[in-house]
PDB file of C-alpha atoms in Angstrom:
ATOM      1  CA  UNK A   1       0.000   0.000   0.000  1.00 53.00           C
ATOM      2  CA  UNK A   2       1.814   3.513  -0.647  1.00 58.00           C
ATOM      3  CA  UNK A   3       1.107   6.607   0.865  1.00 69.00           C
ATOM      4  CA  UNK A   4       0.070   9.751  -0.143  1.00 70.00           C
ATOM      5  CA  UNK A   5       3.934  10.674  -0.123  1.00 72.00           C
ATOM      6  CA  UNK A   6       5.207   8.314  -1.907  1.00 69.00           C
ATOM      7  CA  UNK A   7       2.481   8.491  -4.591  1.00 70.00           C
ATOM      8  CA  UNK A   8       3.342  12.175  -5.296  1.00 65.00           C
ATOM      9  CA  UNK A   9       6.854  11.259  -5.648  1.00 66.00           C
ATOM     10  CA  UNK A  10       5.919   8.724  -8.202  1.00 64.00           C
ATOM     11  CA  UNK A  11       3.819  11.314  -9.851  1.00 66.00           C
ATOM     12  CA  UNK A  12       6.867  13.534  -9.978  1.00 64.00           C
ATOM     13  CA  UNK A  13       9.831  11.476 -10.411  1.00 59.00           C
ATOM     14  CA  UNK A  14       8.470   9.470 -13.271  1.00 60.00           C
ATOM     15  CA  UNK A  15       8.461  11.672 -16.559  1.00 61.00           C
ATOM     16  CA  UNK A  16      11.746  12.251 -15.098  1.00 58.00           C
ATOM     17  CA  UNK A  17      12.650   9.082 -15.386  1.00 59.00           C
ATOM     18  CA  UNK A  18      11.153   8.218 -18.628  1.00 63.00           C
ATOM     19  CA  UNK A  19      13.000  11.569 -20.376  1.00 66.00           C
ATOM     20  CA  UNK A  20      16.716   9.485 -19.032  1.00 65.00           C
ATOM     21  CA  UNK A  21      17.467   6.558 -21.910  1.00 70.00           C
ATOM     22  CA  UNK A  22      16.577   3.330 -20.161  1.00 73.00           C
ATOM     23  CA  UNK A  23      19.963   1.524 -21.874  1.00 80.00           C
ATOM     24  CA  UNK A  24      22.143   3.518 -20.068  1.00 83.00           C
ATOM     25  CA  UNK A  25      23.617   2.404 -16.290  1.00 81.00           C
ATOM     26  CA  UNK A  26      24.212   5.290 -14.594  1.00 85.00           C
ATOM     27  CA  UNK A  27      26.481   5.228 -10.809  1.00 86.00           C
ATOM     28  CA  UNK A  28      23.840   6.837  -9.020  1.00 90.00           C
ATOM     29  CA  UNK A  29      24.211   7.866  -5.411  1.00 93.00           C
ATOM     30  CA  UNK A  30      26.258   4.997  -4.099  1.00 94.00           C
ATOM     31  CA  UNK A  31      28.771   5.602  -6.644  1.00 94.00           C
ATOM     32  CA  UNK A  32      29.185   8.935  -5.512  1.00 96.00           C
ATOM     33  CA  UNK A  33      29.596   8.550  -2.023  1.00 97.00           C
ATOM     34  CA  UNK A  34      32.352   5.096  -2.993  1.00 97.00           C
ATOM     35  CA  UNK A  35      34.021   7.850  -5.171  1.00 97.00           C
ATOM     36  CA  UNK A  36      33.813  10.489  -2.445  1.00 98.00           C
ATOM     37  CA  UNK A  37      35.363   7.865   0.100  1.00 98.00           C
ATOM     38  CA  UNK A  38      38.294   6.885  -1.853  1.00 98.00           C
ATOM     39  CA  UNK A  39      39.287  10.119  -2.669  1.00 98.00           C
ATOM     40  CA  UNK A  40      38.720  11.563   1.032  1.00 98.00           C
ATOM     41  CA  UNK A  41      41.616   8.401   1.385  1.00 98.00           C
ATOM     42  CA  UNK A  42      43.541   9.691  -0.952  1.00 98.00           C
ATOM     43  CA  UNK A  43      43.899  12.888   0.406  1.00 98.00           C
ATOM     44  CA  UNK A  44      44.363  11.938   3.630  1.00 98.00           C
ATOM     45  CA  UNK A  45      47.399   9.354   2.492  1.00 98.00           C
ATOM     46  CA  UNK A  46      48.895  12.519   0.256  1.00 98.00           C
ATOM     47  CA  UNK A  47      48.730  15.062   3.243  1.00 97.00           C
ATOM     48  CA  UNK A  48      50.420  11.803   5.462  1.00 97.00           C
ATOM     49  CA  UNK A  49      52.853  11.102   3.585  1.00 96.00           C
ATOM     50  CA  UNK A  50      53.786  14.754   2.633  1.00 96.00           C
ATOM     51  CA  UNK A  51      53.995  15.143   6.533  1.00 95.00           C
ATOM     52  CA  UNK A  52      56.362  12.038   7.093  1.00 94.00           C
ATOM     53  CA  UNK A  53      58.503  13.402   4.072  1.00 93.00           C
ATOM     54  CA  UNK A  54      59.493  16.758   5.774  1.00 92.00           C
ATOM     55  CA  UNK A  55      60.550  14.786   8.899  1.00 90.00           C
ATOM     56  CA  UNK A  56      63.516  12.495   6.328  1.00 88.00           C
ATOM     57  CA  UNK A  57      67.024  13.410   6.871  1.00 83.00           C
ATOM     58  CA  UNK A  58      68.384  13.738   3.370  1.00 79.00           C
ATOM     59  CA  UNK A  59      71.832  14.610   4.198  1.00 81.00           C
ATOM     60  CA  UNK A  60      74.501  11.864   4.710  1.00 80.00           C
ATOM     61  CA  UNK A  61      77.021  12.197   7.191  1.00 76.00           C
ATOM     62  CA  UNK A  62      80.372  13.008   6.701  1.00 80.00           C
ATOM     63  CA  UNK A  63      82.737   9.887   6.447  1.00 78.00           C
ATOM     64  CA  UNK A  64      86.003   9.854   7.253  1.00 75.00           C
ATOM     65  CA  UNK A  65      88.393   9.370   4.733  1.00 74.00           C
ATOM     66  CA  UNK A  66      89.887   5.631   4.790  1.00 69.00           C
ATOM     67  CA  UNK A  67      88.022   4.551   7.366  1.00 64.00           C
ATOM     68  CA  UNK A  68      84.365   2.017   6.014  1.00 59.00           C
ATOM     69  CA  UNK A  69      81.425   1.979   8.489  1.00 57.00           C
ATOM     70  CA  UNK A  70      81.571  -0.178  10.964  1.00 56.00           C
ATOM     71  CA  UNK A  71      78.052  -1.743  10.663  1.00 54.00           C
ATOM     72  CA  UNK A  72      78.328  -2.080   6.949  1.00 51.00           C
ATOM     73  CA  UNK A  73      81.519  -4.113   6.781  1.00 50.00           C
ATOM     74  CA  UNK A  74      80.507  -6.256   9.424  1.00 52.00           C
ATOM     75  CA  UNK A  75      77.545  -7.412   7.825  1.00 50.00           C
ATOM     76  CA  UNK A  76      78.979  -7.676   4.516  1.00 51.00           C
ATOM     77  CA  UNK A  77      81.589  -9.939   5.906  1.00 50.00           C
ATOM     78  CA  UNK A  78      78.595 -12.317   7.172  1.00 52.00           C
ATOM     79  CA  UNK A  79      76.692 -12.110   3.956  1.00 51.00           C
ATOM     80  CA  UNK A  80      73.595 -11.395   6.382  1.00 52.00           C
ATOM     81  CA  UNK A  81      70.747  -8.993   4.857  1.00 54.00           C
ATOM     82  CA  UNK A  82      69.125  -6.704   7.027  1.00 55.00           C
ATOM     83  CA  UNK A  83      65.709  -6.345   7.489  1.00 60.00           C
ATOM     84  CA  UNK A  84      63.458  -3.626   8.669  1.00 52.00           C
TER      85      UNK A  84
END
């Protein structure tokens, strides 16, 4: 049984409908809002990652001439691989 409301809608909504081509899929609303979501992600990833990027140290210390880091030629010597 529909109400009074919803019959009005239908009144309303459907030579709306019927001027759209009824072979096309459209996203509708859901669409939008996935859409919305994933770029709200995005965003928040970019403006992450942007602030983790100012905190990197690009500058590499000063070696001493003749003289190989310790940790590196240790670990070379054992063939072990580091992991993070």
């Amino acid at each position: 049984m529909m109400s009074a409301t919803s019959t009005l809608a239908m009144t309303h909504l459907v030579p709306l409908a019927k001027d759209l081509d009824e072979n096309k899929v459209t996203p509708g609303v859901l669409g939008f809002i996935v859409f919305a979501v994933i770029g709200g992600a995005v965003w928040l990833l970019m403006k992450s990652m942007n602030k983790h990027m100012k905190r990197v140290n690009f500058e590499e210390a000063p070696e001493e001439p003749g003289k190989a880091p310790a940790a590196a030629s240790t670990e070379g010597a054992k063939g072990e691989e580091r992991t993070a």
